[in-house]
PDB file of N, CA and C in Angstrom:
ATOM      1  N   MET A 276      28.550 240.385 -25.231  1.00  0.00           N
ATOM      2  CA  MET A 276      29.985 240.796 -25.529  1.00  0.00           C
ATOM      3  C   MET A 276      29.708 241.650 -27.324  1.00  0.00           C
ATOM      4  N   ASN A 277      30.395 242.578 -26.520  1.00  0.00           N
ATOM      5  CA  ASN A 277      31.065 244.140 -27.195  1.00  0.00           C
ATOM      6  C   ASN A 277      31.178 243.783 -28.258  1.00  0.00           C
ATOM      7  N   LEU A 278      30.674 243.895 -29.771  1.00  0.00           N
ATOM      8  CA  LEU A 278      31.970 244.478 -30.983  1.00  0.00           C
ATOM      9  C   LEU A 278      31.828 245.215 -31.322  1.00  0.00           C
ATOM     10  N   SER A 279      33.378 245.837 -31.725  1.00  0.00           N
ATOM     11  CA  SER A 279      33.825 247.119 -32.314  1.00  0.00           C
ATOM     12  C   SER A 279      33.129 247.748 -33.991  1.00  0.00           C
ATOM     13  N   ARG A 280      32.940 249.019 -33.685  1.00  0.00           N
ATOM     14  CA  ARG A 280      32.325 249.528 -35.623  1.00  0.00           C
ATOM     15  C   ARG A 280      32.959 247.833 -36.661  1.00  0.00           C
ATOM     16  N   HIS A 281      34.869 248.025 -35.936  1.00  0.00           N
ATOM     17  CA  HIS A 281      35.040 246.900 -36.958  1.00  0.00           C
ATOM     18  C   HIS A 281      35.026 245.968 -36.907  1.00  0.00           C
ATOM     19  N   ALA A 282      34.397 245.055 -36.112  1.00  0.00           N
ATOM     20  CA  ALA A 282      34.176 244.092 -35.894  1.00  0.00           C
ATOM     21  C   ALA A 282      32.059 243.601 -36.885  1.00  0.00           C
ATOM     22  N   GLU A 283      31.906 245.050 -36.545  1.00  0.00           N
ATOM     23  CA  GLU A 283      30.326 244.649 -37.519  1.00  0.00           C
ATOM     24  C   GLU A 283      30.404 244.864 -38.016  1.00  0.00           C
ATOM     25  N   GLN A 284      31.003 246.382 -39.345  1.00  0.00           N
ATOM     26  CA  GLN A 284      31.584 245.854 -40.794  1.00  0.00           C
ATOM     27  C   GLN A 284      32.180 244.397 -41.218  1.00  0.00           C
ATOM     28  N   ARG A 285      33.075 243.918 -40.455  1.00  0.00           N
ATOM     29  CA  ARG A 285      33.527 242.918 -41.062  1.00  0.00           C
ATOM     30  C   ARG A 285      32.193 241.508 -41.236  1.00  0.00           C
ATOM     31  N   SER A 286      31.443 241.791 -39.937  1.00  0.00           N
ATOM     32  CA  SER A 286      30.680 240.405 -39.643  1.00  0.00           C
ATOM     33  C   SER A 286      29.755 240.629 -41.049  1.00  0.00           C
ATOM     34  N   GLN A 287      29.315 241.775 -40.958  1.00  0.00           N
ATOM     35  CA  GLN A 287      28.807 241.958 -42.826  1.00  0.00           C
ATOM     36  C   GLN A 287      29.281 241.300 -43.359  1.00  0.00           C
ATOM     37  N   GLN A 288      30.170 242.185 -44.329  1.00  0.00           N
ATOM     38  CA  GLN A 288      31.015 241.916 -45.198  1.00  0.00           C
ATOM     39  C   GLN A 288      30.564 240.375 -45.279  1.00  0.00           C
ATOM     40  N   ARG A 289      31.363 239.445 -44.299  1.00  0.00           N
ATOM     41  CA  ARG A 289      31.875 238.477 -44.808  1.00  0.00           C
ATOM     42  C   ARG A 289      30.849 237.680 -44.019  1.00  0.00           C
ATOM     43  N   GLY A 290      29.616 238.212 -43.624  1.00  0.00           N
ATOM     44  CA  GLY A 290      28.501 237.141 -43.644  1.00  0.00           C
ATOM     45  C   GLY A 290      27.939 235.868 -42.095  1.00  0.00           C
ATOM     46  N   ILE A 291      28.851 236.637 -41.452  1.00  0.00           N
ATOM     47  CA  ILE A 291      28.326 236.064 -40.317  1.00  0.00           C
ATOM     48  C   ILE A 291      27.751 236.816 -38.815  1.00  0.00           C
ATOM     49  N   PRO A 292      26.516 236.184 -38.598  1.00  0.00           N
ATOM     50  CA  PRO A 292      25.744 236.210 -38.233  1.00  0.00           C
ATOM     51  C   PRO A 292      26.016 236.717 -36.990  1.00  0.00           C
ATOM     52  N   ARG A 293      25.649 237.192 -35.561  1.00  0.00           N
ATOM     53  CA  ARG A 293      25.290 237.505 -34.252  1.00  0.00           C
ATOM     54  C   ARG A 293      25.427 236.389 -33.533  1.00  0.00           C
ATOM     55  N   LEU A 294      24.679 235.793 -34.064  1.00  0.00           N
ATOM     56  CA  LEU A 294      24.337 234.516 -33.139  1.00  0.00           C
ATOM     57  C   LEU A 294      25.551 233.669 -33.173  1.00  0.00           C
ATOM     58  N   ILE A 295      25.993 233.766 -34.466  1.00  0.00           N
ATOM     59  CA  ILE A 295      28.142 232.798 -34.081  1.00  0.00           C
ATOM     60  C   ILE A 295      28.855 233.174 -33.727  1.00  0.00           C
ATOM     61  N   VAL A 296      28.928 234.846 -33.497  1.00  0.00           N
ATOM     62  CA  VAL A 296      29.782 235.472 -32.323  1.00  0.00           C
ATOM     63  C   VAL A 296      29.408 234.715 -30.960  1.00  0.00           C
ATOM     64  N   ASP A 297      28.279 235.021 -30.529  1.00  0.00           N
ATOM     65  CA  ASP A 297      27.713 234.641 -29.563  1.00  0.00           C
ATOM     66  C   ASP A 297      28.058 233.433 -28.680  1.00  0.00           C
ATOM     67  N   TRP A 298      27.790 232.300 -29.882  1.00  0.00           N
ATOM     68  CA  TRP A 298      28.033 231.231 -29.015  1.00  0.00           C
ATOM     69  C   TRP A 298      29.709 230.954 -29.940  1.00  0.00           C
ATOM     70  N   LEU A 299      30.319 231.089 -30.046  1.00  0.00           N
ATOM     71  CA  LEU A 299      31.434 231.467 -30.224  1.00  0.00           C
ATOM     72  C   LEU A 299      32.305 231.993 -28.820  1.00  0.00           C
ATOM     73  N   GLU A 300      32.070 233.180 -28.716  1.00  0.00           N
ATOM     74  CA  GLU A 300      31.889 233.467 -27.180  1.00  0.00           C
ATOM     75  C   GLU A 300      31.606 232.644 -25.803  1.00  0.00           C
ATOM     76  N   ARG A 301      30.365 232.253 -26.482  1.00  0.00           N
ATOM     77  CA  ARG A 301      29.763 230.727 -24.874  1.00  0.00           C
ATOM     78  C   ARG A 301      30.714 230.048 -25.273  1.00  0.00           C
ATOM     79  N   TYR A 302      31.059 228.914 -25.927  1.00  0.00           N
ATOM     80  CA  TYR A 302      31.316 227.487 -27.115  1.00  0.00           C
ATOM     81  C   TYR A 302      32.549 227.416 -27.061  1.00  0.00           C
ATOM     82  N   GLY A 303      33.417 228.834 -27.548  1.00  0.00           N
ATOM     83  CA  GLY A 303      34.839 229.116 -28.519  1.00  0.00           C
ATOM     84  C   GLY A 303      35.337 228.624 -27.190  1.00  0.00           C
ATOM     85  N   ASP A 304      36.541 227.970 -27.967  1.00  0.00           N
ATOM     86  CA  ASP A 304      37.871 227.155 -27.208  1.00  0.00           C
ATOM     87  C   ASP A 304      38.667 229.060 -27.800  1.00  0.00           C
ATOM     88  N   GLU A 305      39.202 229.109 -26.948  1.00  0.00           N
ATOM     89  CA  GLU A 305      40.390 230.478 -26.290  1.00  0.00           C
ATOM     90  C   GLU A 305      41.772 230.349 -26.810  1.00  0.00           C
ATOM     91  N   ARG A 306      42.513 231.058 -27.617  1.00  0.00           N
ATOM     92  CA  ARG A 306      43.630 230.906 -27.594  1.00  0.00           C
ATOM     93  C   ARG A 306      44.180 232.177 -27.259  1.00  0.00           C
ATOM     94  N   TYR A 307      45.114 232.460 -26.688  1.00  0.00           N
ATOM     95  CA  TYR A 307      45.514 233.719 -26.806  1.00  0.00           C
ATOM     96  C   TYR A 307      46.701 233.711 -27.639  1.00  0.00           C
ATOM     97  N   ASP A 308      46.719 235.377 -28.801  1.00  0.00           N
ATOM     98  CA  ASP A 308      47.658 235.929 -29.976  1.00  0.00           C
ATOM     99  C   ASP A 308      49.320 236.255 -29.393  1.00  0.00           C
ATOM    100  N   HIS A 309      48.947 236.413 -28.259  1.00  0.00           N
ATOM    101  CA  HIS A 309      50.445 237.219 -27.888  1.00  0.00           C
ATOM    102  C   HIS A 309      51.029 238.334 -28.349  1.00  0.00           C
ATOM    103  N   ASN A 310      49.472 238.980 -28.519  1.00  0.00           N
ATOM    104  CA  ASN A 310      49.447 240.828 -28.424  1.00  0.00           C
ATOM    105  C   ASN A 310      48.391 241.627 -27.846  1.00  0.00           C
ATOM    106  N   GLY A 311      47.673 241.129 -27.314  1.00  0.00           N
ATOM    107  CA  GLY A 311      47.112 240.976 -25.756  1.00  0.00           C
ATOM    108  C   GLY A 311      45.413 240.796 -26.475  1.00  0.00           C
ATOM    109  N   CYS A 312      45.355 240.782 -27.491  1.00  0.00           N
ATOM    110  CA  CYS A 312      44.084 239.359 -27.850  1.00  0.00           C
ATOM    111  C   CYS A 312      43.894 238.374 -27.261  1.00  0.00           C
ATOM    112  N   THR A 313      42.298 237.894 -27.335  1.00  0.00           N
ATOM    113  CA  THR A 313      42.406 236.174 -27.510  1.00  0.00           C
ATOM    114  C   THR A 313      41.771 235.923 -28.537  1.00  0.00           C
ATOM    115  N   LEU A 314      42.557 234.262 -29.345  1.00  0.00           N
ATOM    116  CA  LEU A 314      41.280 234.460 -30.615  1.00  0.00           C
ATOM    117  C   LEU A 314      40.209 233.160 -30.144  1.00  0.00           C
ATOM    118  N   LEU A 315      39.026 233.149 -30.939  1.00  0.00           N
ATOM    119  CA  LEU A 315      37.896 232.466 -30.362  1.00  0.00           C
ATOM    120  C   LEU A 315      37.398 231.803 -31.204  1.00  0.00           C
ATOM    121  N   TYR A 316      37.162 230.286 -31.302  1.00  0.00           N
ATOM    122  CA  TYR A 316      37.789 229.712 -31.952  1.00  0.00           C
ATOM    123  C   TYR A 316      36.099 227.885 -31.895  1.00  0.00           C
ATOM    124  N   PHE A 317      35.862 227.546 -32.894  1.00  0.00           N
ATOM    125  CA  PHE A 317      35.838 226.135 -32.592  1.00  0.00           C
ATOM    126  C   PHE A 317      36.069 224.874 -32.641  1.00  0.00           C
ATOM    127  N   THR A 318      36.091 224.137 -32.180  1.00  0.00           N
ATOM    128  CA  THR A 318      36.831 222.738 -32.078  1.00  0.00           C
ATOM    129  C   THR A 318      35.854 221.417 -31.837  1.00  0.00           C
ATOM    130  N   LYS A 319      35.882 220.464 -32.608  1.00  0.00           N
ATOM    131  CA  LYS A 319      34.817 218.599 -32.404  1.00  0.00           C
ATOM    132  C   LYS A 319      34.694 218.883 -31.237  1.00  0.00           C
ATOM    133  N   ARG A 320      35.096 219.379 -29.796  1.00  0.00           N
ATOM    134  CA  ARG A 320      34.842 219.117 -28.614  1.00  0.00           C
ATOM    135  C   ARG A 320      34.090 220.429 -28.620  1.00  0.00           C
ATOM    136  N   SER A 321      33.811 222.136 -28.407  1.00  0.00           N
ATOM    137  CA  SER A 321      33.211 223.075 -28.584  1.00  0.00           C
ATOM    138  C   SER A 321      31.614 223.033 -29.414  1.00  0.00           C
ATOM    139  N   LEU A 322      31.686 221.960 -29.935  1.00  0.00           N
ATOM    140  CA  LEU A 322      30.758 221.560 -31.491  1.00  0.00           C
ATOM    141  C   LEU A 322      29.859 220.721 -30.575  1.00  0.00           C
ATOM    142  N   ARG A 323      30.584 219.552 -30.017  1.00  0.00           N
ATOM    143  CA  ARG A 323      30.019 218.428 -29.147  1.00  0.00           C
ATOM    144  C   ARG A 323      28.964 219.054 -28.744  1.00  0.00           C
ATOM    145  N   ASP A 324      30.261 219.959 -27.547  1.00  0.00           N
ATOM    146  CA  ASP A 324      29.163 220.906 -26.460  1.00  0.00           C
ATOM    147  C   ASP A 324      28.047 222.190 -26.980  1.00  0.00           C
ATOM    148  N   LEU A 325      28.234 222.044 -28.295  1.00  0.00           N
ATOM    149  CA  LEU A 325      27.205 223.091 -28.542  1.00  0.00           C
ATOM    150  C   LEU A 325      26.119 222.034 -28.818  1.00  0.00           C
ATOM    151  N   GLU A 326      26.211 221.290 -29.639  1.00  0.00           N
ATOM    152  CA  GLU A 326      24.971 220.478 -30.143  1.00  0.00           C
ATOM    153  C   GLU A 326      23.836 220.301 -28.693  1.00  0.00           C
ATOM    154  N   ARG A 327      24.955 219.834 -27.964  1.00  0.00           N
ATOM    155  CA  ARG A 327      23.987 218.862 -26.719  1.00  0.00           C
ATOM    156  C   ARG A 327      23.251 219.933 -26.067  1.00  0.00           C
ATOM    157  N   ASP A 328      23.802 221.461 -26.084  1.00  0.00           N
ATOM    158  CA  ASP A 328      23.470 222.591 -25.925  1.00  0.00           C
ATOM    159  C   ASP A 328      22.138 222.818 -26.427  1.00  0.00           C
ATOM    160  N   VAL A 329      21.986 223.185 -27.621  1.00  0.00           N
ATOM    161  CA  VAL A 329      21.468 223.636 -28.193  1.00  0.00           C
ATOM    162  C   VAL A 329      20.195 222.598 -29.646  1.00  0.00           C
ATOM    163  N   GLY A 330      20.991 221.444 -29.556  1.00  0.00           N
ATOM    164  CA  GLY A 330      20.960 220.825 -30.430  1.00  0.00           C
ATOM    165  C   GLY A 330      21.517 220.358 -31.901  1.00  0.00           C
ATOM    166  N   ARG A 331      21.472 219.099 -31.907  1.00  0.00           N
ATOM    167  CA  ARG A 331      21.929 218.910 -33.212  1.00  0.00           C
ATOM    168  C   ARG A 331      21.818 219.629 -35.095  1.00  0.00           C
ATOM    169  N   GLN A 332      19.828 220.301 -34.999  1.00  0.00           N
ATOM    170  CA  GLN A 332      19.620 220.615 -36.253  1.00  0.00           C
ATOM    171  C   GLN A 332      20.245 221.983 -36.806  1.00  0.00           C
ATOM    172  N   PRO A 333      20.652 222.611 -35.516  1.00  0.00           N
ATOM    173  CA  PRO A 333      20.435 224.474 -35.072  1.00  0.00           C
ATOM    174  C   PRO A 333      22.047 224.249 -35.927  1.00  0.00           C
ATOM    175  N   VAL A 334      22.898 223.482 -34.915  1.00  0.00           N
ATOM    176  CA  VAL A 334      23.528 223.743 -35.302  1.00  0.00           C
ATOM    177  C   VAL A 334      24.413 223.034 -37.195  1.00  0.00           C
ATOM    178  N   ARG A 335      23.591 221.689 -37.430  1.00  0.00           N
ATOM    179  CA  ARG A 335      23.592 222.257 -39.197  1.00  0.00           C
ATOM    180  C   ARG A 335      23.193 222.817 -40.032  1.00  0.00           C
ATOM    181  N   ARG A 336      22.395 223.378 -39.227  1.00  0.00           N
ATOM    182  CA  ARG A 336      22.401 224.541 -40.042  1.00  0.00           C
ATOM    183  C   ARG A 336      22.953 225.903 -40.840  1.00  0.00           C
ATOM    184  N   MET A 337      23.749 226.069 -39.274  1.00  0.00           N
ATOM    185  CA  MET A 337      24.535 227.255 -39.542  1.00  0.00           C
ATOM    186  C   MET A 337      26.088 226.260 -39.265  1.00  0.00           C
ATOM    187  N   TRP A 338      26.105 225.571 -40.568  1.00  0.00           N
ATOM    188  CA  TRP A 338      27.538 224.178 -40.106  1.00  0.00           C
ATOM    189  C   TRP A 338      28.208 225.795 -41.272  1.00  0.00           C
ATOM    190  N   GLU A 339      28.296 226.785 -42.315  1.00  0.00           N
ATOM    191  CA  GLU A 339      29.330 227.458 -42.442  1.00  0.00           C
ATOM    192  C   GLU A 339      29.351 228.364 -42.154  1.00  0.00           C
ATOM    193  N   TYR A 340      29.260 228.345 -40.494  1.00  0.00           N
ATOM    194  CA  TYR A 340      29.742 229.204 -39.873  1.00  0.00           C
ATOM    195  C   TYR A 340      30.478 229.020 -39.340  1.00  0.00           C
ATOM    196  N   MET A 341      30.568 227.147 -38.515  1.00  0.00           N
ATOM    197  CA  MET A 341      31.868 227.179 -37.360  1.00  0.00           C
ATOM    198  C   MET A 341      33.233 227.240 -37.412  1.00  0.00           C
ATOM    199  N   ARG A 342      33.627 227.895 -39.305  1.00  0.00           N
ATOM    200  CA  ARG A 342      35.264 227.569 -39.111  1.00  0.00           C
ATOM    201  C   ARG A 342      35.112 229.224 -39.402  1.00  0.00           C
ATOM    202  N   ALA A 343      34.566 230.139 -38.255  1.00  0.00           N
ATOM    203  CA  ALA A 343      34.470 231.146 -38.151  1.00  0.00           C
ATOM    204  C   ALA A 343      35.281 230.994 -36.951  1.00  0.00           C
ATOM    205  N   TYR A 344      35.646 232.386 -36.410  1.00  0.00           N
ATOM    206  CA  TYR A 344      36.001 233.249 -35.128  1.00  0.00           C
ATOM    207  C   TYR A 344      36.115 234.410 -35.435  1.00  0.00           C
ATOM    208  N   ALA A 345      36.667 234.956 -34.118  1.00  0.00           N
ATOM    209  CA  ALA A 345      36.074 235.823 -33.533  1.00  0.00           C
ATOM    210  C   ALA A 345      37.261 236.220 -32.819  1.00  0.00           C
ATOM    211  N   VAL A 346      38.320 237.534 -32.643  1.00  0.00           N
ATOM    212  CA  VAL A 346      38.955 237.742 -32.249  1.00  0.00           C
ATOM    213  C   VAL A 346      38.895 239.380 -30.943  1.00  0.00           C
ATOM    214  N   VAL A 347      39.235 239.206 -29.581  1.00  0.00           N
ATOM    215  CA  VAL A 347      38.797 239.789 -28.476  1.00  0.00           C
ATOM    216  C   VAL A 347      39.684 240.457 -28.022  1.00  0.00           C
ATOM    217  N   SER A 348      39.494 241.615 -27.950  1.00  0.00           N
ATOM    218  CA  SER A 348      39.981 242.864 -26.894  1.00  0.00           C
ATOM    219  C   SER A 348      40.405 241.854 -24.660  1.00  0.00           C
ATOM    220  N   SER A 349      41.427 242.285 -24.408  1.00  0.00           N
ATOM    221  CA  SER A 349      41.805 242.266 -24.013  1.00  0.00           C
ATOM    222  C   SER A 349      40.018 242.949 -22.089  1.00  0.00           C
ATOM    223  N   ASP A 350      40.044 244.075 -23.082  1.00  0.00           N
ATOM    224  CA  ASP A 350      38.385 244.501 -22.354  1.00  0.00           C
ATOM    225  C   ASP A 350      37.262 243.873 -22.218  1.00  0.00           C
ATOM    226  N   GLY A 351      37.834 242.547 -23.388  1.00  0.00           N
ATOM    227  CA  GLY A 351      36.333 242.269 -23.985  1.00  0.00           C
ATOM    228  C   GLY A 351      35.182 242.408 -24.941  1.00  0.00           C
ATOM    229  N   THR A 352      36.033 243.076 -26.117  1.00  0.00           N
ATOM    230  CA  THR A 352      35.437 243.697 -27.210  1.00  0.00           C
ATOM    231  C   THR A 352      35.761 242.853 -28.188  1.00  0.00           C
ATOM    232  N   VAL A 353      34.994 242.600 -29.378  1.00  0.00           N
ATOM    233  CA  VAL A 353      35.781 241.303 -30.399  1.00  0.00           C
ATOM    234  C   VAL A 353      35.525 242.582 -31.442  1.00  0.00           C
ATOM    235  N   VAL A 354      36.961 242.695 -31.272  1.00  0.00           N
ATOM    236  CA  VAL A 354      38.096 243.382 -32.485  1.00  0.00           C
ATOM    237  C   VAL A 354      37.908 243.463 -34.467  1.00  0.00           C
ATOM    238  N   THR A 355      37.432 241.717 -34.419  1.00  0.00           N
ATOM    239  CA  THR A 355      36.862 241.188 -35.655  1.00  0.00           C
ATOM    240  C   THR A 355      36.437 240.265 -35.125  1.00  0.00           C
ATOM    241  N   VAL A 356      35.345 239.513 -36.293  1.00  0.00           N
ATOM    242  CA  VAL A 356      35.708 238.406 -36.271  1.00  0.00           C
ATOM    243  C   VAL A 356      36.193 237.465 -38.211  1.00  0.00           C
ATOM    244  N   GLY A 357      36.044 236.488 -38.345  1.00  0.00           N
ATOM    245  CA  GLY A 357      36.260 236.368 -40.226  1.00  0.00           C
ATOM    246  C   GLY A 357      36.007 234.385 -40.344  1.00  0.00           C
ATOM    247  N   LYS A 358      36.430 233.670 -41.247  1.00  0.00           N
ATOM    248  CA  LYS A 358      36.416 232.424 -42.013  1.00  0.00           C
ATOM    249  C   LYS A 358      37.758 232.166 -41.620  1.00  0.00           C
ATOM    250  N   ARG A 359      38.017 230.677 -41.239  1.00  0.00           N
ATOM    251  CA  ARG A 359      39.425 229.743 -41.161  1.00  0.00           C
ATOM    252  C   ARG A 359      39.122 229.431 -42.150  1.00  0.00           C
ATOM    253  N   PHE A 360      39.970 229.390 -42.592  1.00  0.00           N
ATOM    254  CA  PHE A 360      40.625 229.022 -44.116  1.00  0.00           C
ATOM    255  C   PHE A 360      41.727 227.757 -43.899  1.00  0.00           C
ATOM    256  N   CYS A 361      42.762 227.414 -42.846  1.00  0.00           N
ATOM    257  CA  CYS A 361      42.661 227.021 -42.867  1.00  0.00           C
ATOM    258  C   CYS A 361      43.308 226.546 -40.822  1.00  0.00           C
ATOM    259  N   ARG A 362      44.371 225.513 -40.857  1.00  0.00           N
ATOM    260  CA  ARG A 362      44.276 224.579 -39.839  1.00  0.00           C
ATOM    261  C   ARG A 362      44.571 225.268 -38.281  1.00  0.00           C
ATOM    262  N   LEU A 363      44.146 226.172 -37.101  1.00  0.00           N
ATOM    263  CA  LEU A 363      45.333 226.881 -36.490  1.00  0.00           C
ATOM    264  C   LEU A 363      46.735 226.235 -36.414  1.00  0.00           C
ATOM    265  N   ASN A 364      47.918 226.179 -35.841  1.00  0.00           N
ATOM    266  CA  ASN A 364      49.333 226.532 -35.597  1.00  0.00           C
ATOM    267  C   ASN A 364      49.650 225.779 -34.281  1.00  0.00           C
ATOM    268  N   ASN A 365      49.590 224.463 -33.120  1.00  0.00           N
ATOM    269  CA  ASN A 365      49.565 224.633 -31.980  1.00  0.00           C
ATOM    270  C   ASN A 365      50.892 225.270 -31.155  1.00  0.00           C
ATOM    271  N   ASN A 366      51.625 226.230 -31.953  1.00  0.00           N
ATOM    272  CA  ASN A 366      52.190 227.545 -30.660  1.00  0.00           C
ATOM    273  C   ASN A 366      52.020 228.271 -30.180  1.00  0.00           C
TER     274      ASN A 366
END
Protein backbone atom coordinates (compact mmCIF):
# COMPACT_ATOMS: atom_id res chain seq x y z
CA MET A 1 0.00 0.00 0.00
CA ASN A 2 1.35 3.42 -0.97
CA LEU A 3 1.48 6.19 1.60
CA SER A 4 1.22 9.81 0.56
CA ARG A 5 3.81 12.23 1.90
CA HIS A 6 1.16 13.58 4.27
CA ALA A 7 0.39 10.06 5.57
CA GLU A 8 4.10 9.36 6.12
CA GLN A 9 4.46 12.59 8.10
CA ARG A 10 1.35 11.92 10.20
CA SER A 11 2.44 8.35 10.82
CA GLN A 12 5.77 9.59 12.14
CA GLN A 13 4.25 12.44 14.17
CA ARG A 14 1.64 10.18 15.74
CA GLY A 15 3.99 7.26 16.30
CA ILE A 16 2.06 4.74 14.20
CA PRO A 17 4.37 2.06 12.75
CA ARG A 18 4.12 1.02 9.09
CA LEU A 19 3.27 -2.52 10.30
CA ILE A 20 -0.01 -1.19 11.74
CA VAL A 21 -0.92 0.42 8.40
CA ASP A 22 -0.20 -2.90 6.67
CA TRP A 23 -2.37 -4.75 9.21
CA LEU A 24 -5.15 -2.20 8.68
CA GLU A 25 -5.03 -2.85 4.96
CA ARG A 26 -5.13 -6.60 5.41
CA TYR A 27 -7.41 -7.07 8.44
CA GLY A 28 -9.20 -3.77 9.08
CA ASP A 29 -12.86 -3.18 8.42
CA GLU A 30 -13.81 -0.62 5.79
CA ARG A 31 -16.26 2.24 5.90
CA TYR A 32 -16.95 4.62 3.03
CA ASP A 33 -16.67 8.24 4.17
CA HIS A 34 -18.95 9.77 1.47
CA ASN A 35 -16.06 11.97 0.26
CA GLY A 36 -14.50 9.46 -2.12
CA CYS A 37 -12.29 7.77 0.46
CA THR A 38 -12.47 4.66 2.63
CA LEU A 39 -11.75 4.51 6.35
CA LEU A 40 -9.89 1.43 7.62
CA TYR A 41 -10.06 0.55 11.33
CA PHE A 42 -9.89 -2.44 13.65
CA THR A 43 -12.96 -4.12 15.15
CA LYS A 44 -13.21 -7.01 17.58
CA ARG A 45 -13.71 -9.39 14.67
CA SER A 46 -10.76 -8.05 12.69
CA LEU A 47 -8.53 -8.23 15.77
CA ARG A 48 -9.56 -11.87 16.28
CA ASP A 49 -8.60 -12.62 12.68
CA LEU A 50 -5.30 -10.82 13.16
CA GLU A 51 -4.53 -12.79 16.34
CA ARG A 52 -5.37 -16.02 14.55
CA ASP A 53 -2.90 -15.28 11.73
CA VAL A 54 0.02 -13.57 13.51
CA GLY A 55 -0.43 -14.82 17.06
CA ARG A 56 -1.64 -13.32 20.30
CA GLN A 57 1.75 -12.05 21.55
CA PRO A 58 2.52 -9.74 18.60
CA VAL A 59 -0.96 -8.23 18.80
CA ARG A 60 -0.65 -7.68 22.56
CA ARG A 61 2.72 -5.99 22.11
CA MET A 62 1.21 -3.62 19.56
CA TRP A 63 -2.05 -3.12 21.50
CA GLU A 64 -1.57 0.64 21.94
CA TYR A 65 -1.90 1.03 18.15
CA MET A 66 -5.11 -0.96 17.71
CA ARG A 67 -7.17 2.25 17.83
CA ALA A 68 -5.40 3.48 14.71
CA TYR A 69 -7.19 4.24 11.47
CA ALA A 70 -6.17 4.96 7.89
CA VAL A 71 -7.96 6.97 5.23
CA VAL A 72 -7.46 5.49 1.76
CA SER A 73 -8.26 7.32 -1.49
CA SER A 74 -10.07 5.68 -4.39
CA ASP A 75 -6.75 4.92 -6.12
CA GLY A 76 -5.49 2.95 -3.10
CA THR A 77 -3.13 5.56 -1.64
CA VAL A 78 -3.21 6.09 2.12
CA VAL A 79 -4.06 9.77 2.57
CA THR A 80 -3.62 10.01 6.34
CA VAL A 81 -3.41 7.93 9.50
CA GLY A 82 -4.38 8.64 13.08
CA LYS A 83 -5.69 7.28 16.36
CA ARG A 84 -9.38 7.19 17.26
CA PHE A 85 -10.39 8.74 20.57
CA CYS A 86 -14.08 7.89 20.34
CA ARG A 87 -16.35 5.32 18.70
CA LEU A 88 -17.35 5.58 15.08
CA ASN A 89 -20.99 6.42 14.38
CA ASN A 90 -23.09 3.78 12.62
CA ASN A 91 -24.49 6.00 9.89
